[in-house]
PDB file of C-alpha atoms in Angstrom:
ATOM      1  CA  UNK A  17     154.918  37.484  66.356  1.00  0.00           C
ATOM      2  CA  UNK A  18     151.646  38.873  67.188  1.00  0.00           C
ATOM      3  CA  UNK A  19     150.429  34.992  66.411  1.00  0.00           C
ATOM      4  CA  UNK A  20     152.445  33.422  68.868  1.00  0.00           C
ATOM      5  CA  UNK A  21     151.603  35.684  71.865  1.00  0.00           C
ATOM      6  CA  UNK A  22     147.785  36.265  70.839  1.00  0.00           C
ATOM      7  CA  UNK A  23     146.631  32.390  72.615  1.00  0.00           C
ATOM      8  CA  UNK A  24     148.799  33.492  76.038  1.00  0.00           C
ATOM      9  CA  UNK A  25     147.196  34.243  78.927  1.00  0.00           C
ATOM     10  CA  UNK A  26     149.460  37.063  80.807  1.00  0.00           C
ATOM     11  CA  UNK A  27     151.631  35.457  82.852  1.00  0.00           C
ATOM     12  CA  UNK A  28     153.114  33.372  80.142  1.00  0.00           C
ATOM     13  CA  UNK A  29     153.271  36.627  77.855  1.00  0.00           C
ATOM     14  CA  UNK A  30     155.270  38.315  80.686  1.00  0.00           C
ATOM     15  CA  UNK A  31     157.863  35.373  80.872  1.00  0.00           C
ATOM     16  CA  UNK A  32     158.352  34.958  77.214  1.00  0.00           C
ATOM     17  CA  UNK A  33     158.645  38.718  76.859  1.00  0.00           C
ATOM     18  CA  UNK A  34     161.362  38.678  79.830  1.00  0.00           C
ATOM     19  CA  UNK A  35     162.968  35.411  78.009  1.00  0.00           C
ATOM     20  CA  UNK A  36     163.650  37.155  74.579  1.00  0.00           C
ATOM     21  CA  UNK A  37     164.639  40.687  75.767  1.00  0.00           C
ATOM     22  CA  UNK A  38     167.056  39.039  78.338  1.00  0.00           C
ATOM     23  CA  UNK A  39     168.436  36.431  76.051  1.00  0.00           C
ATOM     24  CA  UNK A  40     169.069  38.927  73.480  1.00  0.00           C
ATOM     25  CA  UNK A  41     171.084  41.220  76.309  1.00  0.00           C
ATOM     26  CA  UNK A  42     172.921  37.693  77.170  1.00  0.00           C
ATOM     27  CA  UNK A  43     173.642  37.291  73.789  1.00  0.00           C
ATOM     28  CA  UNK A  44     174.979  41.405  73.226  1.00  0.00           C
ATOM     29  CA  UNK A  45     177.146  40.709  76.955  1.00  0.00           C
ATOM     30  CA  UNK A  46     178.632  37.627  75.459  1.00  0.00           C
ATOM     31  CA  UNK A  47     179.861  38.685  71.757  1.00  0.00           C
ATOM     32  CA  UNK A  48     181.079  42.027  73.826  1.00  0.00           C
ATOM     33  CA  UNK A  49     183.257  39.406  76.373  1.00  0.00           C
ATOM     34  CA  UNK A  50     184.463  37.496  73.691  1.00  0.00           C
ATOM     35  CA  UNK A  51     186.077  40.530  71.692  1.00  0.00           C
ATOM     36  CA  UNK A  52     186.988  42.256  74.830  1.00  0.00           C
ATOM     37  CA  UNK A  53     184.573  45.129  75.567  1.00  0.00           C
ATOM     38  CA  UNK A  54     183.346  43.844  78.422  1.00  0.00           C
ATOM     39  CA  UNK A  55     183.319  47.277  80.469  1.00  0.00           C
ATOM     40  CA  UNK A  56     187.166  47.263  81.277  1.00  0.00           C
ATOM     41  CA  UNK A  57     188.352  50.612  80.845  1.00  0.00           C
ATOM     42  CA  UNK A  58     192.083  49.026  79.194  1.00  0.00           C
ATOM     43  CA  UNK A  59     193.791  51.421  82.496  1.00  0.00           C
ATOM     44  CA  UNK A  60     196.776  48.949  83.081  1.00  0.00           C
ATOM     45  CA  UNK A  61     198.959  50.459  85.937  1.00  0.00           C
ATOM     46  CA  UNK A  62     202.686  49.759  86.413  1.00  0.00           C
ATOM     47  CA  UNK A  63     202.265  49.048  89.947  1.00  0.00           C
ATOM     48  CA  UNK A  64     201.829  46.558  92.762  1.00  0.00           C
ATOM     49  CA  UNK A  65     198.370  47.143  94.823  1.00  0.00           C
ATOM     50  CA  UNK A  66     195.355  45.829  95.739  1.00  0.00           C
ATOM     51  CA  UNK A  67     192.179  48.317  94.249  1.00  0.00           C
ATOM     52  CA  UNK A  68     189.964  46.079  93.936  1.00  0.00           C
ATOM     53  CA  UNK A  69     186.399  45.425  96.045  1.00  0.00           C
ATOM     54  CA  UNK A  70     187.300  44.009  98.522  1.00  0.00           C
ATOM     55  CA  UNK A  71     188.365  40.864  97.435  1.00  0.00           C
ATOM     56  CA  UNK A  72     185.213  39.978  96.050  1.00  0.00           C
ATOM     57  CA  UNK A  73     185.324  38.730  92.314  1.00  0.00           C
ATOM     58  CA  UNK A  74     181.303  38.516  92.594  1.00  0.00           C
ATOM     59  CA  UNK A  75     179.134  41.604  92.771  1.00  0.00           C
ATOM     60  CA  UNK A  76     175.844  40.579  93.878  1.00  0.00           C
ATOM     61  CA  UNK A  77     173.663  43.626  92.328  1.00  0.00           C
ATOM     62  CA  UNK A  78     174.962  44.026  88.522  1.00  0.00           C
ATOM     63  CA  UNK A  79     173.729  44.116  85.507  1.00  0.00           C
ATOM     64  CA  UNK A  80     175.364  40.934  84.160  1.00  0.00           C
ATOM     65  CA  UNK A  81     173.916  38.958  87.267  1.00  0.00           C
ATOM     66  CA  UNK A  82     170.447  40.789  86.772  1.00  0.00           C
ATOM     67  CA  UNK A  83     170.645  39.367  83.079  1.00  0.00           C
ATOM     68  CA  UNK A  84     171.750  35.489  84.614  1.00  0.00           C
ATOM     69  CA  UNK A  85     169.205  35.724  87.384  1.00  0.00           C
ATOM     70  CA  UNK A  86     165.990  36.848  84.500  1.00  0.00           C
ATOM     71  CA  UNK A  87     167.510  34.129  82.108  1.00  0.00           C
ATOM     72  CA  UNK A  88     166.846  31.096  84.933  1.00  0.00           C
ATOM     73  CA  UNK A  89     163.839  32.717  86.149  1.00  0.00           C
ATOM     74  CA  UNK A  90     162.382  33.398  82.568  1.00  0.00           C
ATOM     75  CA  UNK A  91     163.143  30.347  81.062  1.00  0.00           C
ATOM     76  CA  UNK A  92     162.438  28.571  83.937  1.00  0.00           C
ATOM     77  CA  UNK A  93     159.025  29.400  84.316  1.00  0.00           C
ATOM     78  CA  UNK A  94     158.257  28.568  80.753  1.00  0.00           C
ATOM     79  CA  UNK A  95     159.890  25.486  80.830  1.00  0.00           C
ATOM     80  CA  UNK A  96     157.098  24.248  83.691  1.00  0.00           C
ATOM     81  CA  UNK A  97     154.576  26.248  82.603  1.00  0.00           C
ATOM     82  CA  UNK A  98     152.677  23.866  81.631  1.00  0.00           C
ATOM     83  CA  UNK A  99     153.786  21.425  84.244  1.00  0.00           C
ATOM     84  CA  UNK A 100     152.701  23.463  87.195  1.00  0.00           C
ATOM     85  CA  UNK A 101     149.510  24.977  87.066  1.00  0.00           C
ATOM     86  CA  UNK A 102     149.684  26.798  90.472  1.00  0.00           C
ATOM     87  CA  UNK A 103     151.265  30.316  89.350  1.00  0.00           C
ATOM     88  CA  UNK A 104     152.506  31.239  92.966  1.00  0.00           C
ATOM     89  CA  UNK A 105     154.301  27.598  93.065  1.00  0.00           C
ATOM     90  CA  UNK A 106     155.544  28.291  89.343  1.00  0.00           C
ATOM     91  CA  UNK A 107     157.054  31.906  90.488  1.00  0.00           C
ATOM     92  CA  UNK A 108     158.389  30.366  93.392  1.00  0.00           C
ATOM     93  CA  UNK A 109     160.536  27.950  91.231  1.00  0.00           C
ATOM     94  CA  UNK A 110     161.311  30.341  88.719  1.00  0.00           C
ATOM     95  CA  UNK A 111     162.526  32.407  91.277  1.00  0.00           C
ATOM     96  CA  UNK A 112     164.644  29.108  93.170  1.00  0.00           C
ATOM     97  CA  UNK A 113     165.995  28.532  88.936  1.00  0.00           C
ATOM     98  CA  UNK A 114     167.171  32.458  88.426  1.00  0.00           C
ATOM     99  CA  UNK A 115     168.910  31.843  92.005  1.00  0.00           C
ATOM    100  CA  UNK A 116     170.286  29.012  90.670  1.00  0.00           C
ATOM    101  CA  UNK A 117     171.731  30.303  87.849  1.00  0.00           C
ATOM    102  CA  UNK A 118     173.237  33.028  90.060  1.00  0.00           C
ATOM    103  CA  UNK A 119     175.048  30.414  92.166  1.00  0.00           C
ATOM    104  CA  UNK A 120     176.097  28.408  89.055  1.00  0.00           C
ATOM    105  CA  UNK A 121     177.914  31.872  87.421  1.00  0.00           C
ATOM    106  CA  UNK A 122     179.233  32.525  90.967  1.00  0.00           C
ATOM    107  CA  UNK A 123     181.069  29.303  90.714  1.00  0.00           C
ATOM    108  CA  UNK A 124     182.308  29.602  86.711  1.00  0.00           C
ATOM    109  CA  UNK A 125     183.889  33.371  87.774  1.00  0.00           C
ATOM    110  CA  UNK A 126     185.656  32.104  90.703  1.00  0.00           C
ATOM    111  CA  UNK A 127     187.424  29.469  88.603  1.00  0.00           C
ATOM    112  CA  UNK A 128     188.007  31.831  86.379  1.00  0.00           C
ATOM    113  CA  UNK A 129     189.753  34.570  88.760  1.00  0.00           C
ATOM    114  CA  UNK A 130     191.804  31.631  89.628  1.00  0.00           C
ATOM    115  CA  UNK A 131     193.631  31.395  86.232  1.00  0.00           C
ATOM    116  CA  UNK A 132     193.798  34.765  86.561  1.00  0.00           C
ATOM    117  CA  UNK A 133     195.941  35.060  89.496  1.00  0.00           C
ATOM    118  CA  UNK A 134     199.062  37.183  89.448  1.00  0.00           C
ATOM    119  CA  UNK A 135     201.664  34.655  89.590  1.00  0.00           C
ATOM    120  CA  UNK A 136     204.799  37.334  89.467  1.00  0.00           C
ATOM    121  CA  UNK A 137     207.370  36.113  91.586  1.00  0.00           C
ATOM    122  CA  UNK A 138     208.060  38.093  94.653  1.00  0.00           C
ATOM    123  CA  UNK A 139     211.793  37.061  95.726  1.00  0.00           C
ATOM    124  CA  UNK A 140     211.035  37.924  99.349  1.00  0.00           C
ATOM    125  CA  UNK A 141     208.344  35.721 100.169  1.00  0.00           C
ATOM    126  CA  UNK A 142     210.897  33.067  99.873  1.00  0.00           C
ATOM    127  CA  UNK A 143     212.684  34.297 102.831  1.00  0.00           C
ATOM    128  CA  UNK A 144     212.452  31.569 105.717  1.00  0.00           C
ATOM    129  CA  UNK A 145     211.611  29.269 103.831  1.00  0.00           C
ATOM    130  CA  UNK A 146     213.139  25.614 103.681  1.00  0.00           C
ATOM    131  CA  UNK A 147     214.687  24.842 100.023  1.00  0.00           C
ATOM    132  CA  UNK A 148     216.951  21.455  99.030  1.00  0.00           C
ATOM    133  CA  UNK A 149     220.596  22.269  97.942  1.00  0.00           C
ATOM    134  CA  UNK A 150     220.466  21.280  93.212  1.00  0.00           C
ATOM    135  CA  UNK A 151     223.920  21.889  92.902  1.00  0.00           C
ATOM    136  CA  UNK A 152     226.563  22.421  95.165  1.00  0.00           C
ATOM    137  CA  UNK A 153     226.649  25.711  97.291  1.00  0.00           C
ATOM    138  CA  UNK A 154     230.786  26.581  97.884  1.00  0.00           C
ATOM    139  CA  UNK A 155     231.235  28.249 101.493  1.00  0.00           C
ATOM    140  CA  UNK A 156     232.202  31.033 102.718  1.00  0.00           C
ATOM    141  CA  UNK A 157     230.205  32.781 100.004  1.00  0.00           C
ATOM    142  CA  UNK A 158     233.110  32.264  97.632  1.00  0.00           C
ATOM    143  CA  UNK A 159     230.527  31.171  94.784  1.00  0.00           C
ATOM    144  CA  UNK A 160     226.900  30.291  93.915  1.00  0.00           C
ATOM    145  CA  UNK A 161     224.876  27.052  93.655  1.00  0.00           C
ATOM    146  CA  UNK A 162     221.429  26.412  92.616  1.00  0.00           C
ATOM    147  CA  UNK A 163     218.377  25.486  95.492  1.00  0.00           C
ATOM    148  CA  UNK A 164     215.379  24.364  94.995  1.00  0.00           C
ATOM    149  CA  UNK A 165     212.571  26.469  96.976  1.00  0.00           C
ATOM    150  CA  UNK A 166     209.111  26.801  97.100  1.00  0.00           C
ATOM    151  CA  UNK A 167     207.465  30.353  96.313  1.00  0.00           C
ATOM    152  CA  UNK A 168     204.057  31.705  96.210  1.00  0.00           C
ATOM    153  CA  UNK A 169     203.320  28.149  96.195  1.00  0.00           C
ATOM    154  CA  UNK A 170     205.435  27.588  93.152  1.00  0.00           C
ATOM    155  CA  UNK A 171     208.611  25.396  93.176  1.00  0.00           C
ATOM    156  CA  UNK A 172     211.679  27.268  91.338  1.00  0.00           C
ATOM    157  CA  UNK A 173     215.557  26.369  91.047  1.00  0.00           C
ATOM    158  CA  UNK A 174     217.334  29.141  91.763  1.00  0.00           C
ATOM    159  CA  UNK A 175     220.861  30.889  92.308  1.00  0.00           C
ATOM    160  CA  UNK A 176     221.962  30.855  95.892  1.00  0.00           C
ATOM    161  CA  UNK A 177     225.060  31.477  98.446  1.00  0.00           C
ATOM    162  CA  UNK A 178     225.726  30.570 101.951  1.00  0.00           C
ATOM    163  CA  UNK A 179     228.292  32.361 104.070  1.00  0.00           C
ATOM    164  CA  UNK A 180     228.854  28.880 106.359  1.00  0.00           C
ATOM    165  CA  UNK A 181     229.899  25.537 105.488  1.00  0.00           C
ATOM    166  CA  UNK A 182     229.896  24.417 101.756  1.00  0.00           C
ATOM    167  CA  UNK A 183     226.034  22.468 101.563  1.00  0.00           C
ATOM    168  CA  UNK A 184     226.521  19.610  99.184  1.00  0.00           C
ATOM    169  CA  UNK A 185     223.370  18.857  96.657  1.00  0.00           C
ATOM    170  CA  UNK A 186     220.431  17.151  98.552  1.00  0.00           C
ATOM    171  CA  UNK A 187     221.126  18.427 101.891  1.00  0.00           C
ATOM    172  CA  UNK A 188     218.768  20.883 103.459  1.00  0.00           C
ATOM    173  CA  UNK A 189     219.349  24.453 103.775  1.00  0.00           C
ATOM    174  CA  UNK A 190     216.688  27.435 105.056  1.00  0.00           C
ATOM    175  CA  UNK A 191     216.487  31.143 103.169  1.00  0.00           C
ATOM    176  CA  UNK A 192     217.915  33.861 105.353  1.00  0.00           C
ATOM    177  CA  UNK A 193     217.777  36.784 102.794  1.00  0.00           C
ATOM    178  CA  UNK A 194     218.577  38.143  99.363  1.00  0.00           C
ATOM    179  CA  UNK A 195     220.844  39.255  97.802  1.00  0.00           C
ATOM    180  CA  UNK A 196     221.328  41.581  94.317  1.00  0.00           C
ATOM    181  CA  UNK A 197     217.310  40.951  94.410  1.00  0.00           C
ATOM    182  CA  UNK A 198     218.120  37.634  92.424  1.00  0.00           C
ATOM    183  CA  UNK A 199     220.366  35.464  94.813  1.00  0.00           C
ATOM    184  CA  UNK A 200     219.251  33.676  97.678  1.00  0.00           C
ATOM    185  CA  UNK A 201     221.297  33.917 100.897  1.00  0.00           C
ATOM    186  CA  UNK A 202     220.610  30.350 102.535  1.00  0.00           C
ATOM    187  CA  UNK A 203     222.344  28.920 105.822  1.00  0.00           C
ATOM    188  CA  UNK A 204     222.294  24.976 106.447  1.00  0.00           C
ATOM    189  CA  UNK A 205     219.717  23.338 108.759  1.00  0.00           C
TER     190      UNK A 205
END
């Protein structure tokens, strides 16, 4: 090893020293994501909130985006090294690379915290909306039919009564409440 770094000037010493400590973190952070100790502390509450910071899945100043920000920038700067001889101009893209791969790990996490949305139906936020009648609704609540409706963005067939007029499948009905916290309470449009 002493071989390889005795030919270096400084500034390519620096960057290759920076290149294999940080790639050997990256490499630690990964295997420690992949079999799930990725800093979680495995608390799992029984309980519907919103804890976390501020609705921001990205954390600007952490270590992980310290280690993807020193990756780019290391690696960068060897990579054109020997293509730009101006060290200022060299830091400079480094710097715009490490930034780079910021943005770029940004954009993979975000995806991410999409599939990771909690996609537990909430009967209520189906109230006023518009759902089409599936199978015949009797009137006068004297049984149930099945609707389909739109929640959380999701559509679902599900149980329903109406207290008017019996709706007949395909006509249009809107969700007025619920009932037994499973049965929609719909009235025709």
């Amino acid at each position: 090893m002493e071989d390889f770094f005795s030919g270096m000037d400084l500034y390519l010493k620096t960057l290759w020293i920076i290149a294999l400590v940080v790639s050997l973190v990256f490499v630690i952070q990964l295997i420690l994501t992949i079999i799930g100790m990725d800093g979680s502390d495995g608390v799992d509450a029984d309980f519907d909130s919103n804890l976390d910071d501020g609705g921001a899945p990205f954390q600007l100043f952490s270590f992980r985006n310290l280690t993807n920000f020193l990756i780019g920038f290391s690696w960068g700067g060897i990579a054109f090294y020997e293509t730009i001889s101006n060290k200022f101009l060299l830091t400079i893209v480094a710097l715009l690379i490490g930034v780079f791969m910021l943005v770029i790990f940004f954009l993979i996490i975000r995806q991410i915290m999409k599939l990771a949305q909690n996609n537990v139906m909430k009967m209520e936020s189906a109230i006023g909306e518009t759902c089409e009648v599936y199978l015949t609704i009797p009137g006068e609540g004297k049984g149930k039919g099945k609707v389909h409706v739109k929640v959380n963005q999701t559509l679902r067939e599900l149980d329903a009564m109406t207290d008017g007029e019996t709706l007949h499948t395909g006509s249009m009905a809107k969700v007025v409440d619920i009932l037994n916290e499973s049965i929609l309470k719909v009235e025709k449009l």
